[in-house]
Short mmCIF file of C-alpha atoms and ligand atoms in Angstrom, two decimals:
data_model
loop_
_atom_site.label_atom_id
_atom_site.label_comp_id
_atom_site.label_asym_id
_atom_site.label_seq_id
_atom_site.Cartn_x
_atom_site.Cartn_y
_atom_site.Cartn_z
CA MET U 1 -2.02 -31.89 -59.64
CA GLU U 2 -0.33 -33.52 -63.82
CA HIS U 3 -1.34 -32.40 -66.74
CA MET U 4 -0.62 -32.26 -70.10
CA ASP U 5 -1.98 -30.37 -73.28
CA GLY U 6 -0.17 -32.08 -75.96
CA LEU U 7 3.38 -30.43 -75.34
CA THR U 8 3.32 -29.23 -71.51
CA VAL U 9 3.09 -31.16 -68.77
CA SER U 10 2.70 -29.96 -65.16
CA GLY U 11 2.65 -30.90 -61.98
CA CYS U 12 3.55 -34.83 -63.13
CA GLU U 13 4.79 -36.55 -59.60
CA ARG U 14 4.90 -40.15 -61.91
CA CYS U 15 8.64 -41.14 -60.61
CA PRO U 16 9.54 -40.51 -56.71
CA ALA U 17 13.53 -40.42 -57.90
CA LEU U 18 12.96 -37.88 -60.26
CA CYS U 19 10.71 -36.03 -58.41
CA ALA U 20 13.39 -35.75 -55.78
CA SER U 21 16.22 -34.73 -58.30
CA ARG U 22 14.56 -31.87 -60.38
CA SER U 23 14.39 -28.29 -60.10
CA ARG U 24 11.60 -28.44 -62.65
CA ILE U 25 10.11 -30.19 -65.42
CA VAL U 26 11.77 -29.32 -68.60
CA ASN U 27 8.92 -29.09 -71.56
CA GLY U 28 10.05 -29.33 -75.17
CA SER U 29 10.90 -26.16 -76.93
CA GLY U 30 10.44 -24.81 -80.66
CA PRO U 31 7.08 -24.47 -83.09
CA ALA U 32 4.42 -26.72 -82.42
CA ASP U 33 4.37 -27.39 -86.42
CA ALA U 34 8.31 -28.19 -86.52
CA SER U 35 9.10 -30.56 -89.57
CA LEU U 36 11.49 -31.98 -87.63
CA LEU U 37 11.44 -33.30 -83.72
CA PHE U 38 14.40 -33.46 -81.76
CA VAL U 39 14.24 -35.92 -79.30
CA GLY U 40 16.72 -36.12 -76.53
CA GLU U 41 17.61 -38.69 -73.58
CA ALA U 42 16.51 -36.31 -70.55
CA PRO U 43 17.52 -32.69 -69.22
CA GLY U 44 20.44 -32.41 -67.56
CA ALA U 45 21.99 -29.34 -65.46
CA ARG U 46 21.79 -26.74 -67.64
CA GLU U 47 18.40 -28.24 -68.80
CA ASP U 48 17.22 -28.26 -65.35
CA GLU U 49 17.92 -24.87 -64.02
CA ARG U 50 16.90 -23.05 -67.32
CA GLY U 51 13.72 -25.20 -67.98
CA VAL U 52 14.19 -25.52 -71.61
CA PRO U 53 16.02 -28.65 -73.56
CA PHE U 54 19.78 -28.83 -74.75
CA VAL U 55 21.37 -25.79 -73.70
CA GLY U 56 24.36 -27.27 -72.00
CA ARG U 57 27.21 -28.94 -73.99
CA SER U 58 25.30 -30.92 -76.51
CA GLY U 59 22.95 -28.09 -77.27
CA ASP U 60 26.06 -26.17 -78.27
CA VAL U 61 27.39 -28.63 -80.43
CA LEU U 62 23.97 -29.47 -81.94
CA TRP U 63 22.63 -25.50 -82.56
CA SER U 64 26.32 -24.79 -84.02
CA ALA U 65 25.98 -27.57 -86.31
CA LEU U 66 22.73 -26.74 -87.54
CA ARG U 67 23.56 -23.20 -87.70
CA GLU U 68 26.17 -23.81 -90.17
CA ARG U 69 24.03 -25.26 -92.02
CA GLY U 70 21.59 -22.39 -92.30
CA VAL U 71 18.89 -23.98 -89.29
CA LEU U 72 18.27 -22.13 -86.55
CA ARG U 73 17.05 -23.30 -83.07
CA GLU U 74 13.72 -21.71 -83.38
CA ASP U 75 13.17 -23.84 -86.47
CA VAL U 76 13.00 -26.76 -85.17
CA ARG U 77 11.73 -29.03 -82.27
CA ILE U 78 13.41 -30.58 -79.58
CA THR U 79 12.25 -33.00 -76.66
CA ASN U 80 13.22 -35.45 -74.45
CA CYS U 81 12.18 -38.92 -73.85
CA ALA U 82 12.33 -37.92 -69.86
CA ARG U 83 11.31 -34.47 -68.76
CA CYS U 84 13.19 -34.76 -65.14
CA ARG U 85 17.08 -34.93 -64.86
CA PRO U 86 17.95 -37.99 -63.52
CA PRO U 87 19.74 -38.06 -60.12
CA ASN U 88 23.72 -38.07 -61.00
CA ASN U 89 23.11 -37.51 -64.66
CA ARG U 90 22.05 -41.00 -64.59
CA ASP U 91 20.08 -42.62 -67.35
CA PRO U 92 16.47 -42.43 -67.12
CA THR U 93 15.10 -45.98 -65.97
CA ARG U 94 12.96 -48.04 -67.96
CA GLU U 95 10.16 -47.29 -65.77
CA GLU U 96 10.86 -43.74 -65.57
CA LEU U 97 11.11 -43.94 -69.55
CA ALA U 98 7.60 -45.90 -69.53
CA ASN U 99 6.32 -43.52 -67.34
CA CYS U 100 6.96 -40.13 -69.48
CA ARG U 101 6.35 -41.83 -72.95
CA GLY U 102 2.42 -40.66 -73.34
CA TYR U 103 4.09 -37.25 -72.93
CA LEU U 104 6.65 -38.01 -75.86
CA GLU U 105 3.63 -39.69 -77.52
CA ALA U 106 1.54 -36.89 -77.35
CA GLU U 107 3.82 -33.98 -78.58
CA ILE U 108 4.94 -35.68 -81.33
CA ASP U 109 1.50 -36.40 -82.22
CA ARG U 110 0.39 -32.86 -81.95
CA VAL U 111 3.41 -31.58 -83.63
CA ASP U 112 3.06 -34.15 -86.50
CA PRO U 113 6.63 -33.64 -87.59
CA ASP U 114 8.03 -34.98 -90.93
CA LEU U 115 10.90 -36.54 -89.60
CA VAL U 116 11.64 -37.37 -85.97
CA VAL U 117 15.41 -37.81 -85.66
CA THR U 118 16.41 -39.77 -81.92
CA LEU U 119 19.97 -38.40 -80.64
CA GLY U 120 21.82 -41.22 -78.97
CA LYS U 121 21.42 -44.61 -78.29
CA VAL U 122 18.51 -44.39 -75.32
CA PRO U 123 16.04 -42.26 -77.26
CA SER U 124 16.72 -44.47 -80.31
CA GLU U 125 15.50 -47.84 -78.69
CA HIS U 126 12.93 -45.88 -76.28
CA LEU U 127 10.94 -44.96 -80.03
CA LEU U 128 12.04 -47.79 -81.97
CA GLU U 129 11.30 -50.46 -79.15
CA ARG U 130 14.57 -52.42 -79.76
CA ASP U 131 18.23 -52.48 -79.81
CA VAL U 132 19.86 -49.83 -81.71
CA ALA U 133 23.73 -49.90 -83.05
CA VAL U 134 23.49 -45.93 -83.12
CA THR U 135 26.80 -45.21 -85.14
CA LYS U 136 25.86 -48.07 -87.51
CA GLU U 137 22.29 -46.57 -87.85
CA ALA U 138 23.42 -43.53 -87.78
CA GLY U 139 21.42 -41.46 -90.76
CA ARG U 140 19.51 -44.40 -91.89
CA VAL U 141 15.80 -43.78 -91.93
CA VAL U 142 13.17 -45.83 -90.71
CA GLU U 143 9.47 -46.11 -90.78
CA HIS U 144 7.86 -46.90 -87.12
CA ARG U 145 4.58 -46.49 -85.18
CA VAL U 146 4.43 -44.51 -82.96
CA ALA U 147 0.93 -44.69 -80.51
CA GLY U 148 -0.65 -45.88 -83.39
CA THR U 149 0.61 -43.71 -86.37
CA PRO U 150 3.69 -44.28 -88.84
CA ARG U 151 6.24 -41.83 -88.41
CA ARG U 152 9.63 -41.81 -89.86
CA VAL U 153 12.40 -41.94 -87.63
CA LEU U 154 16.28 -41.47 -88.47
CA VAL U 155 18.40 -42.44 -85.56
CA CYS U 156 21.14 -39.92 -84.74
CA VAL U 157 24.26 -39.91 -82.82
CA HIS U 158 23.90 -37.83 -79.65
CA PRO U 159 25.96 -34.65 -80.31
CA ALA U 160 27.81 -35.31 -76.59
CA ALA U 161 29.51 -37.93 -78.05
CA THR U 162 31.51 -36.04 -80.72
CA LEU U 163 33.21 -34.25 -77.75
CA TYR U 164 34.67 -37.27 -76.22
CA ASP U 165 35.01 -39.13 -79.43
CA ARG U 166 35.81 -37.40 -82.48
CA SER U 167 35.63 -40.15 -84.60
CA GLN U 168 31.75 -40.19 -84.11
CA GLU U 169 31.73 -36.19 -86.05
CA THR U 170 31.94 -37.67 -89.36
CA THR U 171 28.69 -39.63 -88.93
CA PHE U 172 26.87 -36.68 -86.81
CA ALA U 173 27.54 -34.40 -89.39
CA GLY U 174 26.07 -37.12 -92.33
CA ALA U 175 23.07 -37.94 -90.38
CA LEU U 176 21.76 -34.13 -89.81
CA ASP U 177 22.84 -33.38 -92.92
CA GLU U 178 20.33 -36.60 -93.90
CA ALA U 179 17.63 -35.04 -91.33
CA LEU U 180 17.33 -31.89 -92.72
CA VAL U 181 16.58 -32.75 -96.65
CA LEU U 182 13.95 -35.26 -95.00
CA SER U 183 12.70 -33.17 -93.43
CA GLY U 184 13.02 -30.03 -96.12
CA LEU U 185 14.72 -27.84 -93.42
CA SER U 186 17.99 -28.66 -96.82
CA ASP U 187 17.42 -29.36 -100.10
CA GLY U 188 20.67 -31.19 -100.16
CA GLY U 189 23.05 -29.18 -101.95
CA GLY U 190 25.28 -28.43 -99.48
CA GLY U 191 26.25 -24.94 -97.38
CA GLY U 192 27.60 -26.74 -94.17
CA ASN U 193 30.57 -28.75 -94.59
CA GLY U 194 29.75 -30.29 -91.31
CA GLU U 195 32.12 -32.64 -89.94
CA ARG U 196 30.51 -33.45 -86.90
CA GLY U 197 29.43 -36.63 -85.52
CA GLY U 198 28.14 -41.04 -79.49
CA GLN U 199 27.21 -41.97 -76.25
CA SER U 200 26.83 -42.91 -72.70
CA ARG U 201 27.78 -40.56 -69.40
CA LEU U 202 25.59 -37.70 -72.10
CA GLY U 203 23.69 -36.54 -69.22
CA GLU U 204 26.87 -34.81 -68.23
CA PHE U 205 26.58 -32.37 -70.99
N1 URA X 301 21.01 -34.29 -73.07
C1 URA X 301 19.88 -34.58 -73.36
O1 URA X 301 19.77 -35.93 -74.06
N2 URA X 301 18.62 -34.00 -73.58
C2 URA X 301 18.74 -32.30 -72.80
O2 URA X 301 18.15 -31.68 -72.34
C3 URA X 301 20.08 -32.35 -72.79
C4 URA X 301 21.76 -32.99 -72.31
#
């Protein structure tokens, strides 16, 4: 039976295609009181195997960029717009995103972070409810009501984008630097020299 305690969903069968393709539901991970919450698109193969978000190549990029800046995985919370792996790593459909929206909103309410960082186009457009030119808007913080509560949201390119478009590395690095300052995890004084900074077919990573 479907259940959600604010952070963890179990027994959800709202999306027939995803129920057929998933091995398990991949819930968010990290502290329930994190000041910084990353929001990705949907689990990929590795995440589906292990039941944890961002444990594949995208995660490698994100976690090593954070490590360079003195921040550990354990310091932040990370979740996805859709909690089940789409078949063939396709993007989640509008309907699937809508089915999972309440879970994401509940998690944001429960964690109550200082800053929400959207990783890539799908989460940015889903959360902000408009078209987003990610590369152009990356690093910019906007205020947006999520489930009635004003939230600070910062758009970031998806970490996987840096793997197939090196020009995204600087954009990614700049957005991450900004996110750490805005969430109080960095004083902005440097330490990381990040040169990291894209989009589409991201589920492969
Ligand atoms: N990409 C995502 O958007 N989410 C994951 O959990 C892994 C890769």
